[in-house]
Tab-separated table of C-alpha atoms and ligand atoms in Angstrom:
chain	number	residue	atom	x	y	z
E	1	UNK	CA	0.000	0.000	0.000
E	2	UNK	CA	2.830	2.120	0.782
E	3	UNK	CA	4.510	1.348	-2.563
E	4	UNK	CA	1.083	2.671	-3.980
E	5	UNK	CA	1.551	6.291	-2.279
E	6	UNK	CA	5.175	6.407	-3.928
E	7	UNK	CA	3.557	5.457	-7.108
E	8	UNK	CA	0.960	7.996	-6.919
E	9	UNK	CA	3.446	10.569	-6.000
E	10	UNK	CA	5.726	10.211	-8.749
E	11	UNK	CA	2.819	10.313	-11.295
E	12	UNK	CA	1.688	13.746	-9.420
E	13	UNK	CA	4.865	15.429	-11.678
E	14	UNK	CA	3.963	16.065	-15.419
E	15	UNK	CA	7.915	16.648	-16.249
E	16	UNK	CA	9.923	13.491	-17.292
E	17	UNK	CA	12.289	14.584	-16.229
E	18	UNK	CA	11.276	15.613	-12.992
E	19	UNK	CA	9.733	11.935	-12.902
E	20	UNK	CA	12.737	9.979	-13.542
E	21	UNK	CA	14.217	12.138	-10.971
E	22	UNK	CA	12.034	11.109	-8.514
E	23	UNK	CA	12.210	7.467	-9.384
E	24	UNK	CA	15.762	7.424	-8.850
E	25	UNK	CA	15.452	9.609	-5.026
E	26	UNK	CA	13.076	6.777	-4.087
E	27	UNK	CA	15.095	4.099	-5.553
E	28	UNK	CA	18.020	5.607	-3.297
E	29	UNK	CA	15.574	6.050	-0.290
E	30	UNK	CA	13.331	3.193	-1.415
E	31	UNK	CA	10.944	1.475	1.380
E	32	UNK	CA	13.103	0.474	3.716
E	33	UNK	CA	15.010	3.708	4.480
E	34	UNK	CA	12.045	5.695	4.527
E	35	UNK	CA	10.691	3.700	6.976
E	36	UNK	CA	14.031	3.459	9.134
E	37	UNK	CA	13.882	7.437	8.633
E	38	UNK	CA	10.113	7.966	9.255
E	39	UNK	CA	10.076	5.552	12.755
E	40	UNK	CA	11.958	8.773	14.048
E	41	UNK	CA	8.945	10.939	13.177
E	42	UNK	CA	6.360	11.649	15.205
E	43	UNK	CA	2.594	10.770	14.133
E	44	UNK	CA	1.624	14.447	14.268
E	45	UNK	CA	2.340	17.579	14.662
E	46	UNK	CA	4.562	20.350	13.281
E	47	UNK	CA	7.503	18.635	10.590
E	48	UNK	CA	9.852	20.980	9.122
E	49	UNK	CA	11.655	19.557	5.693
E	50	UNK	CA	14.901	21.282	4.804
E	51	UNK	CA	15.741	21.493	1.299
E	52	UNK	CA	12.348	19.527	0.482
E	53	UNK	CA	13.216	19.870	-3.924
E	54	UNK	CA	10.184	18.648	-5.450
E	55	UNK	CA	8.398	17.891	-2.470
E	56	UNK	CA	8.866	13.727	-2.776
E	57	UNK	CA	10.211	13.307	0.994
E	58	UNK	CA	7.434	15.072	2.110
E	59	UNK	CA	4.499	14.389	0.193
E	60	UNK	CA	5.159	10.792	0.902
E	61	UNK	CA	5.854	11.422	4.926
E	62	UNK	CA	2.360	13.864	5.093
E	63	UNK	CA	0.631	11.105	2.708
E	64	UNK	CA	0.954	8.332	5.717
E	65	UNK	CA	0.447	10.509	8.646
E	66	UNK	CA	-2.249	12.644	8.071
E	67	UNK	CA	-1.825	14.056	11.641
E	68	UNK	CA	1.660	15.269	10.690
E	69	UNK	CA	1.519	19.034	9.290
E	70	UNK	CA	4.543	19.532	7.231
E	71	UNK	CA	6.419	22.502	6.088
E	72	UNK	CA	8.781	22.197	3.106
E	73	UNK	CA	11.317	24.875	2.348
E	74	UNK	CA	13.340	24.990	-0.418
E	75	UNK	CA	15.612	27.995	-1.907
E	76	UNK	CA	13.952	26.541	-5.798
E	77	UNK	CA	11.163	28.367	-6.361
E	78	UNK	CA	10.468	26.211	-9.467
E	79	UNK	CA	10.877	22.594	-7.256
E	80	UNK	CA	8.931	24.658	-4.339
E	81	UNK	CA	5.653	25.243	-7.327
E	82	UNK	CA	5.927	22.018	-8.744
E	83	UNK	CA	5.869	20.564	-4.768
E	84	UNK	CA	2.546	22.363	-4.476
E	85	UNK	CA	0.684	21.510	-7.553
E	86	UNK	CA	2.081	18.147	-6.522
E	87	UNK	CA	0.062	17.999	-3.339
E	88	UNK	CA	-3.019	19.976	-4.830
E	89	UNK	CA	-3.181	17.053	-7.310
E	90	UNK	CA	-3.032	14.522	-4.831
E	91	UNK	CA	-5.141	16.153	-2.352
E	92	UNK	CA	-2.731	15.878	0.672
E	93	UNK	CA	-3.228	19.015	2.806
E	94	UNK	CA	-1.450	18.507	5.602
E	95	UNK	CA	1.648	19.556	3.886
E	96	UNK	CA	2.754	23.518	3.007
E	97	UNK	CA	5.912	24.543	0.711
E	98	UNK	CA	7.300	27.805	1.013
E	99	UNK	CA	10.550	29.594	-1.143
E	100	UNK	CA	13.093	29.992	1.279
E	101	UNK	CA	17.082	29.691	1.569
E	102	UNK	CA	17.579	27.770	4.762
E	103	UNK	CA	21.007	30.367	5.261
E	104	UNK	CA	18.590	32.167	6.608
E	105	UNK	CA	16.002	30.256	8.262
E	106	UNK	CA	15.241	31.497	11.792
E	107	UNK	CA	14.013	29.262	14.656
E	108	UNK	CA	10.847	29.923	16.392
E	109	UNK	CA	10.129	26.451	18.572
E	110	UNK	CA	7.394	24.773	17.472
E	111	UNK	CA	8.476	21.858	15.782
E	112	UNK	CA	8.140	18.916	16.672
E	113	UNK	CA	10.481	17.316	14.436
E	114	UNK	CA	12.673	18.517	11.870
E	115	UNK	CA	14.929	16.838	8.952
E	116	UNK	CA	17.369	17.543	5.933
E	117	UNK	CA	17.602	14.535	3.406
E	118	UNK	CA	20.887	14.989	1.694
E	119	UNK	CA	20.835	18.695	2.295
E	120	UNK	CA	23.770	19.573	4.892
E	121	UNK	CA	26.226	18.645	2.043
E	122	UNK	CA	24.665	21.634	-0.388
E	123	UNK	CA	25.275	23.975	2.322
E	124	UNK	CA	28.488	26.067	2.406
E	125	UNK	CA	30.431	24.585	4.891
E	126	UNK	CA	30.609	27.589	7.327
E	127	UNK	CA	27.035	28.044	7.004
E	128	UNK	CA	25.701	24.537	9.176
E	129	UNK	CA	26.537	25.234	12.292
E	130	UNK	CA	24.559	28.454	12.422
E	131	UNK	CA	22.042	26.495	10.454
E	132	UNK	CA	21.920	23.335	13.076
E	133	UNK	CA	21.493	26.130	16.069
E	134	UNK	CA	18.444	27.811	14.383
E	135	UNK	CA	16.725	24.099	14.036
E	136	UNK	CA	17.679	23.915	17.324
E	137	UNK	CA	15.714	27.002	18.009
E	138	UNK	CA	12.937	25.901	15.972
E	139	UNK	CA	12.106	22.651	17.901
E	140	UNK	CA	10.193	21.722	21.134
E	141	UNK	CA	11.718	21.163	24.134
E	142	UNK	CA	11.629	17.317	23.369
E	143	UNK	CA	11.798	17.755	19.584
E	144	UNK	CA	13.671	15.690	17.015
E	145	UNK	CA	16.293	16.768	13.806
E	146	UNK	CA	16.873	13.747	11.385
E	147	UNK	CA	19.822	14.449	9.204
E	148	UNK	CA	20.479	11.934	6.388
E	149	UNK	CA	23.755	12.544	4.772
E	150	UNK	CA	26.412	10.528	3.674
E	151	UNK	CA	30.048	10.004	4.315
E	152	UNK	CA	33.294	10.517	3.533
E	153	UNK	CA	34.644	6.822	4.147
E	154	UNK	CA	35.245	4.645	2.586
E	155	UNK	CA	36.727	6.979	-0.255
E	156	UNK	CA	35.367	4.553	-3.224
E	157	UNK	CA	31.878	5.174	-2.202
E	158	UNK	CA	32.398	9.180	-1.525
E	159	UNK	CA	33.145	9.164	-5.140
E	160	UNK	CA	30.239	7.519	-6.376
E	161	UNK	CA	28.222	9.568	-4.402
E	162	UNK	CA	29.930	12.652	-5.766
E	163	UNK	CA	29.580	11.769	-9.568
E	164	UNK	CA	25.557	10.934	-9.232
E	165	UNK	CA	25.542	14.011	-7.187
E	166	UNK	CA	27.026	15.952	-10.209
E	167	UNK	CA	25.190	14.299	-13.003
E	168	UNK	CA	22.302	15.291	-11.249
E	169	UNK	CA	22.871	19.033	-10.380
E	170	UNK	CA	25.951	19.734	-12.043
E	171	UNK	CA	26.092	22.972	-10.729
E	172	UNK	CA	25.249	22.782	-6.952
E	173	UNK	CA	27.864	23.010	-4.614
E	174	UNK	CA	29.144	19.864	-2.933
E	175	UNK	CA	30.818	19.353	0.544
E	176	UNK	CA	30.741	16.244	2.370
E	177	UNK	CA	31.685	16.049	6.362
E	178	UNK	CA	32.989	13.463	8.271
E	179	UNK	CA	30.650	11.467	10.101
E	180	UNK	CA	32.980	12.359	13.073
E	181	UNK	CA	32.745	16.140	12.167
E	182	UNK	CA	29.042	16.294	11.733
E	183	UNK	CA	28.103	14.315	15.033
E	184	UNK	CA	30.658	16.795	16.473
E	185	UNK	CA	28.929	20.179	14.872
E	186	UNK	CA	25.636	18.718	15.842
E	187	UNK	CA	26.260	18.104	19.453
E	188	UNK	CA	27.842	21.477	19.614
E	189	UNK	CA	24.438	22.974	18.142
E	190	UNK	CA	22.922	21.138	21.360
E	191	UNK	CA	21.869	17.508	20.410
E	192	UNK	CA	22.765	14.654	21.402
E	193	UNK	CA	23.002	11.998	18.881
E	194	UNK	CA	22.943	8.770	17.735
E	195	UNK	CA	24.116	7.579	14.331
E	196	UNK	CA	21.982	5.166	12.798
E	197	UNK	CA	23.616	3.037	9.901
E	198	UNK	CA	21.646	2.937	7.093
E	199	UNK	CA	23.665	-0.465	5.437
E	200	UNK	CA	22.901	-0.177	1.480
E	201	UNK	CA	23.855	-3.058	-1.194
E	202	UNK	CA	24.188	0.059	-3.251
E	203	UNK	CA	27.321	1.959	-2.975
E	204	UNK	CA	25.828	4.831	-0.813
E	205	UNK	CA	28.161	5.612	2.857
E	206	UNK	CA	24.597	6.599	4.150
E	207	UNK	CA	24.244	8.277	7.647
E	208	UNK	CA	21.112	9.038	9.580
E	209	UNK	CA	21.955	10.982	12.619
E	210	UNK	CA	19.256	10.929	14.866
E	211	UNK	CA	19.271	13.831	17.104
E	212	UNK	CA	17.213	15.301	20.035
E	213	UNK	CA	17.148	18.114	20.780
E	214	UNK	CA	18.968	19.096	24.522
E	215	UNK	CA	16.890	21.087	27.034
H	1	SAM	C1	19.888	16.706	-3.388
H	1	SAM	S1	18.471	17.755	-3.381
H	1	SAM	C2	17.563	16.927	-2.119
H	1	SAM	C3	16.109	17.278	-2.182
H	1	SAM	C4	15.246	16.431	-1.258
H	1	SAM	N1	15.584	16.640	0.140
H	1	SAM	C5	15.411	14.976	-1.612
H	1	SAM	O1	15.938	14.242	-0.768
H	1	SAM	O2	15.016	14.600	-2.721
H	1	SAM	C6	19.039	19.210	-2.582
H	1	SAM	C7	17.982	20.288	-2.437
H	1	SAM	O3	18.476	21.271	-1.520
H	1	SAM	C8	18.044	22.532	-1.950
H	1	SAM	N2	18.912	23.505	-1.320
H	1	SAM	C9	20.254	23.639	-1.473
H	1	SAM	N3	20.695	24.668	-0.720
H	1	SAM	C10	19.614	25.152	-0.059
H	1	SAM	C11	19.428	26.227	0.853
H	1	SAM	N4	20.447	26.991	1.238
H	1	SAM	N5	18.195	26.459	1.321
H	1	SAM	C12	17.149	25.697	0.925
H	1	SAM	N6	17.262	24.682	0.059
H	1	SAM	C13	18.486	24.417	-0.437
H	1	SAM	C14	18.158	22.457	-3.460
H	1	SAM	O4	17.374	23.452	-4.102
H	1	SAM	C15	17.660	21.046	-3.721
H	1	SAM	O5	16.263	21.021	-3.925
């Protein structure tokens, strides 16, 4: 049934292009990691999507949990329309896209969860810890931040990640961390965390840091 909603979702994009995109993101994060992802979740409440592209992540995430309100943000204004008439089509309301550059995203606590799917690498470097502090800002006292990112070890893997990265968005930035340096920047934003190892056949050094938020 699940495997239905993706279904559904992809066909909500007209664009070929935009399609075969989105087959390929949830061939990458196909049933299993989005359910390893989404146990972190909560069942409702406020969900704030980083980076949220075309609105896949999301639509999907908002499609299962109807209790969940979701907020995508996303500096492309065209991914950000095409999210929308996405969820207009498939008449899932519980979700809301905005334009918006997450440099500059300011917290205001009352999330209950946030997360960043292959985002944190897209951001300049000197621009995540600020970033992490103002999700930090943004959640409840008990809240939740789900970062799924990958890693720099082992190299060979880096590498594939880096050329899919740049056949798919040849001109967006890339900058990988350290699984040791992220956990490090995110605890210094004030989580605490716990990596969970998202093992892939496919050569993908996936990462899901798990991270609540410290009162
Ligand atoms: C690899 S895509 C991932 C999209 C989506 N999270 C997914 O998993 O399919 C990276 C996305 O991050 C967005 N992005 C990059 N820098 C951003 C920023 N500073 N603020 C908001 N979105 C940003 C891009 O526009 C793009 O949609």
């Amino acid at each position: 049934m699940r495997s239905e909603t993706i279904r559904k979702i992809i066909r909500a994009y007209d664009d070929p292009v935009v399609r075969a995109y989105c087959w390929i993101r949830f061939g990458i994060l196909r049933q299993r990691f989005l359910d390893e992802i989404g146990q972190y979740l909560p069942e409702s409440g406020a969900v704030l999507d980083v980076g949220c592209g075309f609105g896949l992540f999301s639509l999907y995430y908002a499609a299962i949990a109807p209790a969940r309100i979701i907020r995508g943000i996303d500096l492309d204004r065209r991914r950000i329309a095409m999210a929308r008439r996405a969820a207009t089509r498939l008449g899932i309301d519980n979700v809301v896209y905005e334009e918006n550059d997450a440099r500059h995203f300011k917290g205001d606590g009352h999330f209950a969860a946030a997360y960043m799917l292959d985002i944190v690498h897209h951001v300049p470097r000197e621009v995540v810890p600020s970033l992490l502090a103002e999700l930090r800002r943004a959640l409840d006292r008990d809240g939740i931040l789900l970062v799924k990112d990958v890693d720099t070890r082992p190299a060979p893997k880096r590498w594939f990640t880096w050329a899919l990265d740049k056949a798919m968005s040849p001109s967006t930035p890339v900058a990988y961390w350290s699984s040791d340096e992220l956990t490090e920047t995110l605890t210094a934003s004030g989580f605490r965390v716990r990596r969970h190892l998202m093992v892939d056949m496919l050569p993908y050094p996936h990462v899901l840091y798990v991270c609540a938020a410290v009162p």
